[in-house]
PDB file of C-alpha atoms in Angstrom:
ATOM      1  CA  MET A 130     112.989  58.673-103.216  1.00 46.00           C
ATOM      2  CA  PHE A 131     112.814  61.835-100.915  1.00 50.00           C
ATOM      3  CA  ALA A 132     111.880  60.321 -97.303  1.00 54.00           C
ATOM      4  CA  LEU A 133     112.744  57.732 -95.008  1.00 57.00           C
ATOM      5  CA  VAL A 134     110.657  55.031 -93.902  1.00 52.00           C
ATOM      6  CA  ARG A 135     108.576  55.638 -90.854  1.00 55.00           C
ATOM      7  CA  ARG A 136     109.989  58.886 -90.532  1.00 59.00           C
ATOM      8  CA  ALA A 137     107.815  62.469 -90.379  1.00 61.00           C
ATOM      9  CA  ASP A 138     110.487  64.582 -92.422  1.00 70.00           C
ATOM     10  CA  VAL A 139     112.070  64.601 -95.738  1.00 73.00           C
ATOM     11  CA  ALA A 140     116.044  63.171 -95.695  1.00 78.00           C
ATOM     12  CA  GLU A 141     117.133  67.094 -96.298  1.00 82.00           C
ATOM     13  CA  VAL A 142     115.444  68.052 -92.298  1.00 87.00           C
ATOM     14  CA  ILE A 143     116.980  64.544 -91.093  1.00 86.00           C
ATOM     15  CA  GLY A 144     120.109  65.076 -92.402  1.00 89.00           C
ATOM     16  CA  ALA A 145     120.274  68.830 -91.029  1.00 93.00           C
ATOM     17  CA  ALA A 146     119.451  67.164 -87.795  1.00 94.00           C
ATOM     18  CA  LEU A 147     122.120  64.725 -88.174  1.00 94.00           C
ATOM     19  CA  ALA A 148     125.085  66.852 -89.187  1.00 96.00           C
ATOM     20  CA  ALA A 149     124.202  69.119 -86.561  1.00 97.00           C
ATOM     21  CA  LYS A 150     124.462  66.223 -83.864  1.00 97.00           C
ATOM     22  CA  ALA A 151     127.784  65.337 -85.176  1.00 96.00           C
ATOM     23  CA  SER A 152     128.675  68.978 -84.894  1.00 95.00           C
ATOM     24  CA  GLY A 153     128.159  69.069 -81.111  1.00 95.00           C
ATOM     25  CA  ALA A 154     124.375  70.253 -80.963  1.00 96.00           C
ATOM     26  CA  GLY A 155     121.848  69.166 -78.478  1.00 96.00           C
ATOM     27  CA  ALA A 156     118.475  67.439 -79.274  1.00 96.00           C
ATOM     28  CA  ARG A 157     116.440  70.517 -78.178  1.00 97.00           C
ATOM     29  CA  MET A 158     118.726  73.024 -79.850  1.00 97.00           C
ATOM     30  CA  ILE A 159     118.334  70.953 -83.047  1.00 97.00           C
ATOM     31  CA  ALA A 160     114.485  70.964 -82.799  1.00 96.00           C
ATOM     32  CA  GLU A 161     114.594  74.476 -82.185  1.00 97.00           C
ATOM     33  CA  ARG A 162     116.706  75.048 -85.333  1.00 95.00           C
ATOM     34  CA  LEU A 163     114.376  72.917 -87.371  1.00 94.00           C
ATOM     35  CA  GLY A 164     111.204  73.820 -86.164  1.00 94.00           C
ATOM     36  CA  ARG A 165     110.209  70.125 -85.119  1.00 92.00           C
ATOM     37  CA  PRO A 166     109.330  68.972 -81.853  1.00 92.00           C
ATOM     38  CA  VAL A 167     112.281  67.603 -79.604  1.00 95.00           C
ATOM     39  CA  GLU A 168     110.860  64.165 -79.457  1.00 92.00           C
ATOM     40  CA  THR A 169     110.591  63.374 -83.049  1.00 89.00           C
ATOM     41  CA  VAL A 170     114.357  65.008 -83.101  1.00 92.00           C
ATOM     42  CA  ARG A 171     115.471  62.751 -80.336  1.00 94.00           C
ATOM     43  CA  GLY A 172     114.180  59.831 -81.731  1.00 88.00           C
ATOM     44  CA  GLY A 173     115.705  60.344 -85.072  1.00 89.00           C
ATOM     45  CA  LEU A 174     119.017  60.873 -83.326  1.00 94.00           C
ATOM     46  CA  ARG A 175     118.670  57.735 -81.156  1.00 93.00           C
ATOM     47  CA  ARG A 176     117.968  55.792 -84.119  1.00 89.00           C
ATOM     48  CA  PHE A 177     120.809  56.637 -86.227  1.00 91.00           C
ATOM     49  CA  GLY A 178     123.128  56.723 -83.281  1.00 93.00           C
ATOM     50  CA  GLN A 179     122.341  52.958 -82.492  1.00 90.00           C
ATOM     51  CA  ARG A 180     123.382  52.042 -85.399  1.00 88.00           C
ATOM     52  CA  ALA A 181     126.187  54.500 -86.221  1.00 91.00           C
ATOM     53  CA  GLU A 182     128.926  51.997 -86.638  1.00 91.00           C
ATOM     54  CA  ALA A 183     127.086  49.801 -89.383  1.00 89.00           C
ATOM     55  CA  VAL A 184     126.366  53.184 -91.095  1.00 90.00           C
ATOM     56  CA  ARG A 185     129.708  54.106 -90.893  1.00 92.00           C
ATOM     57  CA  ARG A 186     130.862  50.816 -91.889  1.00 90.00           C
ATOM     58  CA  TYR A 187     128.556  50.438 -95.268  1.00 90.00           C
ATOM     59  CA  PHE A 188     128.699  54.023 -96.101  1.00 92.00           C
ATOM     60  CA  THR A 189     132.867  53.907 -96.055  1.00 92.00           C
ATOM     61  CA  VAL A 190     132.953  50.770 -98.088  1.00 91.00           C
ATOM     62  CA  LEU A 191     130.161  52.479-100.673  1.00 91.00           C
ATOM     63  CA  LEU A 192     132.700  55.765-100.725  1.00 92.00           C
ATOM     64  CA  VAL A 193     135.665  53.188-101.539  1.00 91.00           C
ATOM     65  CA  ASP A 194     133.923  51.273-104.082  1.00 90.00           C
ATOM     66  CA  ALA A 195     132.064  54.263-105.855  1.00 88.00           C
ATOM     67  CA  GLY A 196     135.443  56.431-105.279  1.00 81.00           C
ATOM     68  CA  VAL A 197     137.574  57.198-108.841  1.00 79.00           C
ATOM     69  CA  ASP A 198     140.302  58.160-106.180  1.00 78.00           C
ATOM     70  CA  PRO A 199     138.407  57.603-102.809  1.00 76.00           C
ATOM     71  CA  ALA A 200     140.174  58.966 -99.675  1.00 75.00           C
ATOM     72  CA  PRO A 201     138.231  57.694 -96.778  1.00 72.00           C
ATOM     73  CA  PRO A 202     137.425  60.058 -93.906  1.00 75.00           C
ATOM     74  CA  GLY A 203     139.404  60.169 -90.614  1.00 77.00           C
ATOM     75  CA  THR A 204     138.140  59.424 -87.570  1.00 78.00           C
ATOM     76  CA  SER A 205     135.840  62.234 -85.635  1.00 79.00           C
ATOM     77  CA  ARG A 206     135.521  62.885 -82.208  1.00 87.00           C
ATOM     78  CA  THR A 207     132.550  60.351 -81.899  1.00 94.00           C
ATOM     79  CA  LEU A 208     131.144  57.645 -83.872  1.00 95.00           C
ATOM     80  CA  PHE A 209     128.024  59.264 -84.483  1.00 95.00           C
ATOM     81  CA  ALA A 210     130.410  61.718 -86.552  1.00 96.00           C
ATOM     82  CA  ASP A 211     131.901  59.486 -88.135  1.00 95.00           C
ATOM     83  CA  ALA A 212     129.065  57.548 -89.560  1.00 94.00           C
ATOM     84  CA  VAL A 213     127.818  61.271 -90.920  1.00 95.00           C
ATOM     85  CA  ALA A 214     131.224  62.098 -92.147  1.00 95.00           C
ATOM     86  CA  ALA A 215     130.988  58.543 -94.132  1.00 94.00           C
ATOM     87  CA  VAL A 216     127.804  59.408 -95.113  1.00 94.00           C
ATOM     88  CA  VAL A 217     129.033  62.587 -96.674  1.00 94.00           C
ATOM     89  CA  GLY A 218     131.830  60.726 -98.195  1.00 93.00           C
ATOM     90  CA  ALA A 219     130.151  58.459-100.222  1.00 93.00           C
ATOM     91  CA  TRP A 220     127.940  61.123-101.619  1.00 93.00           C
ATOM     92  CA  TRP A 221     131.116  62.979-102.856  1.00 91.00           C
ATOM     93  CA  SER A 222     132.451  59.599-103.854  1.00 91.00           C
ATOM     94  CA  MET A 223     129.305  58.756-106.232  1.00 90.00           C
ATOM     95  CA  LYS A 224     129.178  62.504-107.222  1.00 90.00           C
ATOM     96  CA  LEU A 225     132.600  62.389-108.745  1.00 87.00           C
ATOM     97  CA  ARG A 226     131.590  59.257-110.470  1.00 87.00           C
ATOM     98  CA  TRP A 227     128.214  60.076-111.734  1.00 87.00           C
ATOM     99  CA  LEU A 228     127.494  63.539-112.414  1.00 83.00           C
ATOM    100  CA  GLY A 229     123.845  63.082-111.634  1.00 83.00           C
ATOM    101  CA  VAL A 230     124.142  62.529-107.962  1.00 82.00           C
ATOM    102  CA  GLY A 231     125.508  65.714-107.492  1.00 79.00           C
ATOM    103  CA  LYS A 232     122.581  67.239-108.132  1.00 86.00           C
ATOM    104  CA  VAL A 233     120.801  65.751-105.134  1.00 85.00           C
ATOM    105  CA  SER A 234     121.620  66.104-101.466  1.00 87.00           C
ATOM    106  CA  PRO A 235     123.752  63.823 -99.324  1.00 92.00           C
ATOM    107  CA  TRP A 236     120.968  62.841 -97.501  1.00 88.00           C
ATOM    108  CA  LEU A 237     118.746  62.178-100.514  1.00 85.00           C
ATOM    109  CA  ALA A 238     121.555  60.009-101.856  1.00 88.00           C
ATOM    110  CA  ALA A 239     121.883  57.995 -98.479  1.00 86.00           C
ATOM    111  CA  CYS A 240     117.904  57.576 -99.023  1.00 82.00           C
ATOM    112  CA  ALA A 241     117.923  56.311-102.128  1.00 82.00           C
ATOM    113  CA  VAL A 242     120.994  53.940-101.682  1.00 85.00           C
ATOM    114  CA  THR A 243     119.346  52.357 -98.489  1.00 82.00           C
ATOM    115  CA  GLY A 244     116.083  52.454 -99.975  1.00 77.00           C
ATOM    116  CA  GLY A 245     114.660  54.617 -97.731  1.00 73.00           C
ATOM    117  CA  ILE A 246     115.378  52.167 -94.528  1.00 71.00           C
ATOM    118  CA  LEU A 247     118.463  54.053 -93.007  1.00 74.00           C
ATOM    119  CA  LEU A 248     116.386  54.733 -89.962  1.00 72.00           C
ATOM    120  CA  ALA A 249     114.054  51.954 -90.166  1.00 71.00           C
ATOM    121  CA  PRO A 250     113.950  49.644 -87.295  1.00 68.00           C
ATOM    122  CA  SER A 251     115.338  46.593 -89.106  1.00 67.00           C
ATOM    123  CA  TRP A 252     118.145  48.071 -91.291  1.00 63.00           C
ATOM    124  CA  PRO A 253     119.615  44.939 -92.854  1.00 55.00           C
ATOM    125  CA  ALA A 254     122.610  46.584 -94.062  1.00 49.00           C
ATOM    126  CA  LYS A 255     124.040  43.661 -95.984  1.00 55.00           C
ATOM    127  CA  THR A 256     121.087  43.439 -98.252  1.00 47.00           C
ATOM    128  CA  ILE A 257     121.121  46.972 -99.293  1.00 48.00           C
ATOM    129  CA  ASN A 258     121.319  47.031-102.801  1.00 51.00           C
ATOM    130  CA  THR A 259     124.530  49.075-103.987  1.00 51.00           C
ATOM    131  CA  SER A 260     124.062  48.904-107.685  1.00 55.00           C
ATOM    132  CA  ARG A 261     121.870  51.773-107.828  1.00 49.00           C
ATOM    133  CA  PRO A 262     123.184  54.860-106.381  1.00 49.00           C
TER     134      PRO A 262
END
């Protein structure tokens, strides 16, 4: 799976936008950098921001569960950045446990783990199947 449900871009593009936002960039700058419409970028950032706490919590648990010797990320300056750090941290834990995971980006892994619904309107984190990273 390489795309998120109801999103026009592939997981890497969306992940790049999320990482840029977590680093402090604004939607206009991100859109310009990625060559995407600002409304599209703003919509994805808004959706992720609305569920940042659920994403942070879900991927932190995945990070710990998958980790051989897990080290959960510390807190960042924003909840949004914490959620992005949890996604990347979970990918890192999965990569250390299952070598094949390292062949894909953190955002492709997040897409696969969530079944493509990470940014879907009804992302029910409690029903995601974590047995297939």
